[in-house]
Coordinates of C-alpha atoms in Angstrom, one line a residue:
M1 CA 0.0 0.0 0.0
D2 CA 1.5 3.3 -1.0
E3 CA 1.6 6.3 1.3
K4 CA -1.4 8.0 -0.2
N5 CA -3.8 5.0 0.3
K6 CA -2.3 4.4 3.8
D7 CA -3.3 7.9 4.7
L8 CA -6.8 7.4 3.5
E9 CA -7.3 4.1 5.3
T10 CA -6.1 5.8 8.4
Q11 CA -8.5 8.7 8.0
A12 CA -11.3 6.3 7.3
K13 CA -11.0 4.9 10.8
E14 CA -10.9 8.3 12.5
P15 CA -13.7 10.9 12.5
A16 CA -13.1 13.7 10.0
S17 CA -12.1 16.9 11.5
G18 CA -15.0 19.3 11.5
A19 CA -17.4 16.7 10.2
S20 CA -19.3 16.2 13.5
P21 CA -21.4 19.3 14.5
E22 CA -20.2 20.4 18.0
K23 CA -21.7 22.9 20.3
L24 CA -21.0 26.5 19.2
P25 CA -18.9 28.6 21.4
E26 CA -20.9 31.3 23.3
S27 CA -19.4 34.0 21.1
Q28 CA -20.9 32.5 17.9
S29 CA -24.4 31.9 16.8
Y30 CA -26.4 30.8 13.7
T31 CA -29.8 30.9 12.5
R32 CA -31.6 27.5 12.1
S33 CA -33.9 27.4 9.1
E34 CA -37.1 25.6 9.3
P35 CA -37.6 22.6 6.7
N36 CA -39.5 23.7 3.6
G37 CA -40.2 21.3 0.9
D38 CA -37.3 20.2 -1.3
A39 CA -35.2 23.1 -0.1
A40 CA -35.4 22.0 3.6
V41 CA -32.2 22.0 5.5
H42 CA -31.4 19.4 8.0
N43 CA -31.5 20.4 11.6
P44 CA -27.8 20.6 12.6
E45 CA -28.8 19.4 16.1
T46 CA -30.2 16.1 14.9
A47 CA -28.3 15.4 11.6
S48 CA -26.0 12.4 12.0
T49 CA -22.5 12.8 10.7
K50 CA -20.6 9.9 12.1
D51 CA -21.1 7.7 8.9
I52 CA -20.0 10.5 6.5
P53 CA -17.3 9.2 4.0
V54 CA -14.1 10.9 4.2
E55 CA -14.2 11.6 0.5
A56 CA -17.5 13.4 0.9
V57 CA -16.1 15.6 3.8
H58 CA -13.0 16.4 1.7
S59 CA -15.1 17.4 -1.2
A60 CA -16.7 20.2 0.7
E61 CA -14.2 22.7 -0.9
G62 CA -13.1 20.6 -3.8
V63 CA -9.6 19.5 -2.5
T64 CA -8.3 17.3 0.3
P65 CA -6.5 18.7 3.3
E66 CA -3.3 17.8 1.6
G67 CA -4.2 19.8 -1.4
Q68 CA -5.1 17.0 -3.7
P69 CA -8.0 16.9 -6.2
F70 CA -11.3 15.3 -5.1
A71 CA -10.7 11.6 -4.2
T72 CA -13.5 10.6 -6.7
A73 CA -13.0 13.2 -9.3
T74 CA -11.3 12.5 -12.7
K75 CA -8.2 14.5 -13.5
E76 CA -10.1 16.3 -16.4
E77 CA -12.9 17.4 -14.0
A78 CA -10.4 18.5 -11.4
E79 CA -8.4 20.6 -13.9
A80 CA -11.6 22.1 -15.5
S81 CA -13.7 23.2 -12.6
S82 CA -14.6 21.9 -9.1
T83 CA -18.2 23.0 -9.4
H84 CA -19.8 19.9 -11.1
A85 CA -17.5 17.4 -9.4
F86 CA -18.5 19.0 -6.1
F87 CA -22.2 18.7 -7.0
D88 CA -21.9 15.1 -8.0
E89 CA -19.9 14.0 -5.0
A90 CA -22.0 16.1 -2.5
A91 CA -25.4 14.7 -3.7
S92 CA -25.3 11.8 -1.2
E93 CA -24.1 13.7 1.9
P94 CA -26.2 15.7 4.3
A95 CA -26.2 19.6 4.6
R96 CA -24.2 21.3 7.4
P97 CA -24.9 24.5 9.4
A98 CA -23.7 27.6 7.6
T99 CA -21.0 28.4 10.3
Q100 CA -17.4 28.2 10.2
A101 CA -15.0 27.7 13.2
S102 CA -12.0 30.0 13.6
G103 CA -8.6 28.8 12.5
N104 CA -7.7 26.0 9.9
N105 CA -5.6 23.2 11.6
G106 CA -6.6 20.9 8.9
T107 CA -10.4 21.4 9.6
V108 CA -12.6 21.2 6.6
P109 CA -14.9 24.2 6.2
P110 CA -18.7 23.4 6.0
I111 CA -20.7 23.3 2.8
P112 CA -21.9 26.7 1.7
P113 CA -25.7 27.3 2.1
T114 CA -26.1 28.5 -1.6
R115 CA -25.0 27.2 -4.8
A116 CA -21.8 28.3 -6.5
G117 CA -22.5 31.3 -8.8
G118 CA -25.7 32.2 -7.0
G119 CA -29.1 30.9 -7.6
N120 CA -32.3 30.3 -5.7
L121 CA -32.6 27.7 -3.0
S122 CA -35.9 26.5 -4.5
G123 CA -36.8 25.2 -7.9
N124 CA -35.3 22.6 -10.2
N125 CA -31.7 23.6 -9.6
G126 CA -32.0 24.9 -6.1
G127 CA -30.9 24.2 -2.5
G128 CA -32.0 20.8 -1.2
G129 CA -33.1 19.4 -4.5
E130 CA -31.2 16.9 -6.6
P131 CA -28.1 18.5 -8.2
P132 CA -27.9 18.6 -12.0
K133 CA -26.5 15.4 -13.7
K134 CA -23.5 15.4 -15.9
D135 CA -25.5 14.3 -18.8
G136 CA -27.6 17.5 -18.5
K137 CA -24.6 19.8 -18.6
K138 CA -25.2 21.0 -22.3
K139 CA -28.9 21.5 -21.7
T140 CA -28.2 23.5 -18.6
I141 CA -25.8 25.8 -20.4
W142 CA -28.2 26.4 -23.2
G143 CA -31.1 27.0 -20.8
A144 CA -28.9 29.6 -18.9
F145 CA -28.0 31.2 -22.2
L146 CA -31.6 31.5 -23.3
A147 CA -32.6 32.8 -19.9
G148 CA -29.9 35.4 -20.1
I149 CA -31.1 36.6 -23.4
L150 CA -34.7 36.7 -22.2
G151 CA -33.5 38.8 -19.2
V152 CA -31.7 41.3 -21.3
L153 CA -34.9 41.7 -23.6
I154 CA -37.1 42.2 -20.5
G155 CA -34.7 44.7 -19.1
A156 CA -34.5 46.6 -22.3
L157 CA -38.4 46.8 -22.5
I158 CA -38.5 48.2 -18.8
V159 CA -36.0 50.9 -19.7
L160 CA -37.9 51.8 -22.8
G161 CA -41.2 51.9 -20.7
F162 CA -39.6 54.4 -18.2
S163 CA -38.2 56.4 -21.1
W164 CA -41.5 56.7 -22.9
G165 CA -43.3 57.6 -19.7
A166 CA -40.8 60.3 -18.9
L167 CA -41.1 61.9 -22.5
H168 CA -44.9 61.7 -22.6
D169 CA -45.8 62.7 -19.0
D170 CA -48.7 65.1 -19.4
N171 CA -48.0 66.8 -16.0
N172 CA -46.1 70.1 -15.8
N173 CA -43.3 68.5 -13.9
D174 CA -39.5 68.8 -14.7
A175 CA -38.0 65.3 -14.8
T176 CA -34.6 63.9 -15.2
S177 CA -33.5 60.2 -15.3
T178 CA -30.4 58.3 -14.9
T179 CA -29.8 54.7 -15.9
S180 CA -27.4 52.3 -14.1
N181 CA -26.7 48.6 -14.1
T182 CA -29.5 48.3 -11.4
G183 CA -32.3 50.1 -13.2
T184 CA -33.5 53.6 -13.9
T185 CA -33.8 56.4 -11.2
K186 CA -36.2 59.1 -11.9
K187 CA -35.8 62.5 -10.2
V188 CA -38.9 64.7 -10.3
T189 CA -39.2 68.4 -9.4
V190 CA -42.7 69.4 -8.9
E191 CA -43.9 73.0 -9.6
N192 CA -46.6 73.4 -6.9
T193 CA -48.5 76.6 -7.7
T194 CA -51.7 77.4 -5.8
G195 CA -54.0 80.4 -5.2
T196 CA -52.1 80.9 -1.9
T197 CA -48.6 81.0 -3.4
Q198 CA -49.8 83.3 -6.3
A199 CA -51.3 85.6 -3.6
L200 CA -48.1 85.6 -1.6
E201 CA -46.1 86.5 -4.7
K202 CA -48.0 89.8 -5.0
V203 CA -47.7 90.9 -1.4
Q204 CA -45.3 89.0 0.7
D205 CA -42.2 91.3 0.0
A206 CA -44.3 94.4 1.0
V207 CA -44.7 93.1 4.5
V208 CA -41.7 94.2 6.8
S209 CA -40.6 93.9 10.4
V210 CA -40.8 97.1 12.7
L211 CA -38.3 97.4 15.5
N212 CA -38.9 99.8 18.3
Y213 CA -35.9 101.1 20.1
Q214 CA -36.2 102.9 23.5
A215 CA -33.9 104.7 25.8
G216 CA -32.0 102.7 28.4
T217 CA -29.0 102.9 30.6
S218 CA -25.8 100.9 30.3
I219 CA -25.1 99.0 33.5
S220 CA -21.3 99.2 32.9
T221 CA -20.9 102.7 31.9
G222 CA -24.1 104.4 32.9
D223 CA -24.5 106.0 29.5
T224 CA -27.8 106.3 27.8
T225 CA -28.4 103.6 25.2
E226 CA -31.0 102.8 22.7
D227 CA -32.1 99.2 23.0
E228 CA -34.7 97.2 21.1
A229 CA -37.7 97.1 23.3
S230 CA -40.2 95.4 21.1
S231 CA -40.9 94.5 17.5
G232 CA -43.9 94.0 15.2
S233 CA -44.8 94.0 11.6
G234 CA -45.9 96.6 9.0
V235 CA -47.1 96.7 5.4
V236 CA -45.6 99.0 2.6
Y237 CA -48.7 100.6 1.0
K238 CA -47.2 103.6 -0.9
K239 CA -44.1 104.6 -2.8
S240 CA -43.7 108.1 -4.1
N241 CA -40.8 110.8 -4.7
G242 CA -38.1 108.5 -3.3
K243 CA -40.2 107.8 -0.2
A244 CA -42.3 104.8 0.9
Y245 CA -45.0 104.7 3.6
V246 CA -45.7 101.8 6.0
V247 CA -48.8 101.2 8.0
T248 CA -48.5 99.4 11.4
N249 CA -50.2 99.4 14.8
N250 CA -49.9 102.3 17.3
H251 CA -49.0 99.8 20.0
V252 CA -46.1 98.6 18.0
V253 CA -44.4 102.1 17.8
E254 CA -45.6 103.5 21.1
G255 CA -42.9 104.9 23.3
A256 CA -40.1 104.6 20.6
N257 CA -37.0 106.7 20.6
K258 CA -36.1 105.2 17.2
L259 CA -37.8 103.0 14.7
E260 CA -36.3 100.7 12.1
V261 CA -37.7 98.6 9.3
T262 CA -36.3 95.3 8.1
F263 CA -37.3 94.0 4.7
S264 CA -37.8 90.4 3.6
S265 CA -34.3 90.7 1.8
G266 CA -32.7 91.4 5.3
K267 CA -31.9 95.1 4.3
K268 CA -32.7 97.7 7.0
A269 CA -33.9 101.3 6.9
E270 CA -34.4 103.9 9.6
A271 CA -38.1 104.9 9.9
K272 CA -39.7 108.2 10.7
L273 CA -43.0 108.3 12.7
V274 CA -45.5 110.3 10.7
G275 CA -48.5 110.0 12.9
T276 CA -50.6 107.7 15.1
D277 CA -54.3 107.0 15.9
K278 CA -54.7 105.3 19.3
W279 CA -58.4 104.7 18.9
N280 CA -58.0 102.6 15.8
D281 CA -54.5 101.4 16.9
L282 CA -52.9 102.5 13.6
A283 CA -49.6 104.4 12.8
V284 CA -47.8 105.5 9.6
L285 CA -44.1 105.4 9.1
E286 CA -41.9 107.1 6.4
I287 CA -38.9 105.3 5.0
S288 CA -36.6 105.6 2.0
D289 CA -37.9 103.6 -1.1
K290 CA -34.3 102.3 -1.7
Y291 CA -35.0 98.7 -0.7
V292 CA -38.7 98.7 -1.5
T293 CA -39.5 96.0 -4.2
K294 CA -43.3 95.5 -3.6
V295 CA -46.1 97.8 -2.6
A296 CA -49.3 96.2 -1.2
E297 CA -52.8 96.7 -2.6
F298 CA -55.8 97.2 -0.3
G299 CA -58.9 95.3 -1.0
D300 CA -62.5 96.0 -0.2
S301 CA -63.2 94.8 3.4
D302 CA -67.0 95.3 3.1
A303 CA -67.0 92.6 0.4
V304 CA -65.3 90.1 2.6
K305 CA -67.4 86.9 3.1
V306 CA -67.3 84.5 6.1
G307 CA -65.5 81.3 5.1
E308 CA -63.2 82.8 2.4
I309 CA -59.6 82.1 2.7
A310 CA -57.5 84.6 4.9
I311 CA -53.7 84.7 4.8
A312 CA -51.7 86.3 7.7
I313 CA -48.2 87.6 7.0
G314 CA -45.9 89.0 9.6
S315 CA -42.9 88.4 12.0
P316 CA -44.1 86.3 14.9
L317 CA -41.7 86.3 17.9
G318 CA -39.4 88.8 16.2
T319 CA -37.3 89.1 13.0
E320 CA -36.0 85.5 13.3
F321 CA -39.4 84.4 11.9
A322 CA -39.9 87.4 9.6
G323 CA -42.2 86.8 6.6
S324 CA -44.1 83.9 8.3
V325 CA -47.2 82.9 6.5
T326 CA -50.3 81.3 8.2
Q327 CA -53.6 80.5 6.5
G328 CA -57.1 80.1 7.8
I329 CA -60.6 81.6 6.9
V330 CA -62.5 84.6 7.8
S331 CA -64.4 83.6 10.8
G332 CA -66.5 86.6 11.3
V333 CA -67.1 90.2 10.0
N334 CA -68.3 93.4 11.6
R335 CA -67.1 92.2 15.1
T336 CA -66.7 94.6 18.0
V337 CA -64.1 94.0 20.5
P338 CA -63.7 96.1 23.7
V339 CA -60.1 97.3 24.1
D340 CA -58.2 99.3 26.6
T341 CA -56.5 102.2 24.8
N342 CA -54.8 103.9 27.7
G343 CA -53.7 100.9 29.7
D344 CA -55.6 101.7 32.9
G345 CA -57.3 98.2 32.9
T346 CA -60.6 99.7 31.9
E347 CA -62.0 99.1 28.4
D348 CA -62.7 102.4 26.8
W349 CA -63.2 101.6 23.2
E350 CA -64.8 99.0 21.0
A351 CA -62.8 98.2 17.8
E352 CA -64.6 97.1 14.7
V353 CA -62.7 94.1 13.4
I354 CA -62.4 91.1 11.1
Q355 CA -62.2 87.9 13.0
T356 CA -59.9 85.1 11.6
D357 CA -58.5 81.7 12.7
A358 CA -55.2 82.2 10.8
A359 CA -52.6 82.0 13.5
I360 CA -51.6 85.4 14.8
N361 CA -48.9 85.6 17.4
P362 CA -47.0 88.4 19.3
G363 CA -44.9 90.1 16.5
N364 CA -47.7 89.7 13.9
S365 CA -49.2 93.0 15.0
G366 CA -49.2 95.5 12.1
G367 CA -48.8 92.7 9.5
A368 CA -51.2 92.0 6.6
L369 CA -54.4 89.9 6.5
V370 CA -54.7 89.1 2.8
N371 CA -57.3 87.5 0.6
I372 CA -56.8 85.0 -2.2
E373 CA -56.2 87.7 -4.7
G374 CA -53.3 89.0 -2.7
Q375 CA -55.0 92.1 -1.5
V376 CA -54.7 93.4 2.1
I377 CA -58.2 93.2 3.6
G378 CA -57.0 94.0 7.2
I379 CA -54.1 95.0 9.5
N380 CA -53.6 92.2 12.1
S381 CA -54.0 93.9 15.5
M382 CA -54.9 91.5 18.4
K383 CA -56.0 88.1 19.4
I384 CA -57.8 86.5 22.3
S385 CA -55.1 84.7 24.4
T386 CA -56.5 82.6 27.0
E387 CA -56.0 78.9 28.0
N388 CA -59.5 77.9 26.7
V389 CA -59.4 79.8 23.5
E390 CA -57.7 78.8 20.2
G391 CA -57.8 80.5 16.8
I392 CA -59.5 83.8 17.5
G393 CA -57.5 86.7 16.0
F394 CA -58.6 90.2 14.8
A395 CA -57.6 92.5 12.0
I396 CA -58.6 96.2 11.5
P397 CA -60.7 96.2 8.3
S398 CA -59.0 97.8 5.2
N399 CA -61.9 100.2 4.7
T400 CA -61.3 101.6 8.2
V401 CA -57.5 101.7 7.7
V402 CA -57.4 103.6 4.4
P403 CA -59.2 107.0 5.4
I404 CA -57.2 106.9 8.7
I405 CA -53.8 106.5 7.2
D406 CA -54.5 109.0 4.6
Q407 CA -55.2 111.6 7.3
L408 CA -52.1 110.5 9.2
E409 CA -49.9 110.9 6.1
K410 CA -51.2 114.3 5.3
N411 CA -51.7 115.9 8.9
G412 CA -49.9 113.6 11.2
E413 CA -53.0 113.1 13.1
V414 CA -56.7 112.2 12.7
E415 CA -59.1 115.2 13.1
R416 CA -62.2 114.1 14.9
P417 CA -65.2 115.9 16.1
S418 CA -65.4 116.5 19.8
L419 CA -67.9 117.4 22.5
G420 CA -65.1 118.8 24.8
V421 CA -66.0 116.7 27.9
T422 CA -64.5 114.0 30.1
L423 CA -66.9 111.1 30.9
R424 CA -67.6 108.3 33.4
D425 CA -69.8 105.3 32.9
V426 CA -72.9 105.4 35.0
D427 CA -72.7 101.6 35.7
T428 CA -69.5 102.3 37.7
I429 CA -71.3 104.7 40.1
P430 CA -72.9 103.1 43.2
E431 CA -76.6 102.9 43.0
V432 CA -77.1 105.1 46.0
Q433 CA -75.3 108.0 44.4
Q434 CA -77.2 107.4 41.1
Q435 CA -80.3 108.2 43.0
Q436 CA -79.2 110.8 45.6
V437 CA -76.5 112.7 43.6
L438 CA -77.5 112.3 40.0
K439 CA -81.2 111.8 40.9
L440 CA -81.8 109.4 38.0
P441 CA -85.3 108.1 37.7
S442 CA -86.1 104.4 38.4
G443 CA -84.9 102.2 35.6
V444 CA -82.2 104.5 34.3
D445 CA -79.0 102.8 35.2
Y446 CA -77.1 103.5 32.1
G447 CA -75.5 106.5 30.2
A448 CA -72.3 108.6 30.3
M449 CA -72.0 111.1 33.1
V450 CA -70.1 114.4 32.3
Q451 CA -67.2 114.8 34.8
Q452 CA -65.7 117.9 33.4
V453 CA -66.7 120.4 30.6
V454 CA -63.8 122.2 28.8
A455 CA -64.4 126.0 28.6
G456 CA -65.3 127.2 25.1
S457 CA -65.9 123.7 23.9
A458 CA -68.9 122.4 21.9
A459 CA -70.5 121.1 25.1
D460 CA -69.9 124.3 27.0
K461 CA -71.6 126.3 24.1
A462 CA -74.5 123.8 24.1
G463 CA -75.0 124.3 27.9
L464 CA -73.9 120.9 29.2
K465 CA -72.8 120.8 32.8
E466 CA -71.1 118.7 35.3
Y467 CA -73.2 115.6 36.4
D468 CA -75.3 115.7 33.4
V469 CA -76.0 112.1 32.3
I470 CA -76.1 111.7 28.4
V471 CA -78.4 108.9 27.3
E472 CA -78.9 109.5 23.7
M473 CA -77.0 111.3 20.8
N474 CA -77.8 111.7 17.1
G475 CA -80.9 109.5 17.8
K476 CA -78.8 106.5 19.1
K477 CA -78.9 105.2 22.6
V478 CA -75.8 105.9 24.7
T479 CA -75.2 103.3 27.3
N480 CA -71.7 104.3 28.4
S481 CA -68.7 106.4 27.3
M482 CA -67.7 103.7 24.7
T483 CA -70.8 103.8 22.7
L484 CA -70.8 107.6 22.8
R485 CA -67.3 107.6 21.1
Q486 CA -68.5 105.2 18.5
I487 CA -71.3 107.5 17.6
L488 CA -69.0 110.5 17.7
Y489 CA -66.2 109.0 15.8
A490 CA -68.4 107.3 13.1
N491 CA -67.1 107.7 9.5
D492 CA -70.3 109.6 8.5
V493 CA -69.8 112.3 11.3
K494 CA -67.8 115.3 10.4
I495 CA -66.5 118.5 12.1
G496 CA -69.1 121.2 12.0
D497 CA -72.1 118.8 12.1
K498 CA -74.9 119.5 14.4
M499 CA -76.0 116.7 16.7
E500 CA -79.0 116.4 19.0
V501 CA -78.1 115.4 22.6
K502 CA -80.6 114.1 25.2
Y503 CA -79.5 114.0 28.9
Y504 CA -80.8 113.9 32.5
R505 CA -80.2 116.8 34.9
E506 CA -81.5 116.7 38.3
G507 CA -83.9 114.0 37.5
K508 CA -85.4 115.7 34.4
K509 CA -84.6 114.7 30.8
E510 CA -83.6 117.5 28.6
T511 CA -82.4 118.1 25.0
T512 CA -79.8 120.3 23.4
T513 CA -78.0 120.7 20.1
V514 CA -74.2 120.5 19.8
T515 CA -72.1 121.9 16.9
L516 CA -69.1 119.6 16.7
T517 CA -65.6 121.0 16.8
A518 CA -62.2 119.4 16.1
A519 CA -60.8 117.6 19.0
S520 CA -57.6 119.2 20.6
S521 CA -57.0 116.5 23.3
T522 CA -58.2 113.2 24.5
N523 CA -61.4 114.7 25.6
Q524 CA -64.6 113.5 23.9

């Protein structure tokens, strides 16, 4: 017996290294596949390996540990390819777990879980099925060739289909496609134009941020400084002779030593305060038109309908969020909201406003409320901000804004008719004093009491005196000082108009006629 056969006989009596499935070290693991038809893999915990022929074990990688060809392979097969010889010799041996122990030491690696050259584990040529026979070798080659040709044709049809779809897409989208060996990737850029985006194109750049700088004192030097105290929004509504005009809220500019406007481009311009109207909470600023690219157009607020789209534009929480856009609807029109104009905690005016659910936050004040046509239908002014309320904001109607800002631009103030009196609401006076001092008849617990009459005023000329209680003016009931102002400051009331006033004096109801004069102070 030569040395080679002697070695084989010796190995036949000993178990092949790596042939018996041993317990995996704790640092290794493998996934056990469940049996599934022809492709089922034997459970490595139950498969027996003690009778595996040495030749079969050696054929796992195509050579013996000594580096010799398969023991059962012919010289021609060994020289050509180990694949078919491996399939033939491995047909009778059981599958092994797809794990590999570390180190060689003559250990034979396990059988790979997939066929050489790829392929499916199921089907005629797959996994646990019978391997192809030698006599079917030519048929297999021809089948693979035909399958390859078919795959190329199908791939070409798919590529043509994508190309045809890209060239004949009837959407207005810009598309580019790139082809690789894995298929076609299509990149689509969508041009999404809506009524909202078209409206914004018309007006968004006309909305600016307004910064309010007030005097302060430096802690380190004690010098007087100008620090940003607050900020809001504004709308550029006019451009003429190198100047531009911005409308904003009175409370945005109140108390300012210096005002500055920041455009959507980031450019800044110093602003001059032209005039304010505290009753309607409006102010006009003058700036250079150097950086002005858009001027807003006012719409007709009387034509606004409940339910139509409303777009709010401004700088909520400061310039960091400048140009923010929120959208909602018009929730209500001709609303009246009581406000405190002098900050004394008492509501002394009722503002006529448009209600919207478009989000309005601190910093949005003075910004634009826009319709779907891009027209400004209101100047955002305030919102109800309580824990139980959401989505109730208000804007001053454009038809109220336009005549006010026209007067502010021309005169620096709004000329309103005046009675020349200071007032107190009757319902704030104790009932005992209503009866004993004012001597009001039973059932009269409303009206505006005259606290003081300005000498030479319209009221003085009409004979009104202290403690007179006005209950009717111009044919309208006066319940308190707020309703009196609304009657007096109505758009159809002008300076020089004559107005009938009814009042109680010493328990008697009397009537007088007042010729209205221009207001020179905060008196009514």
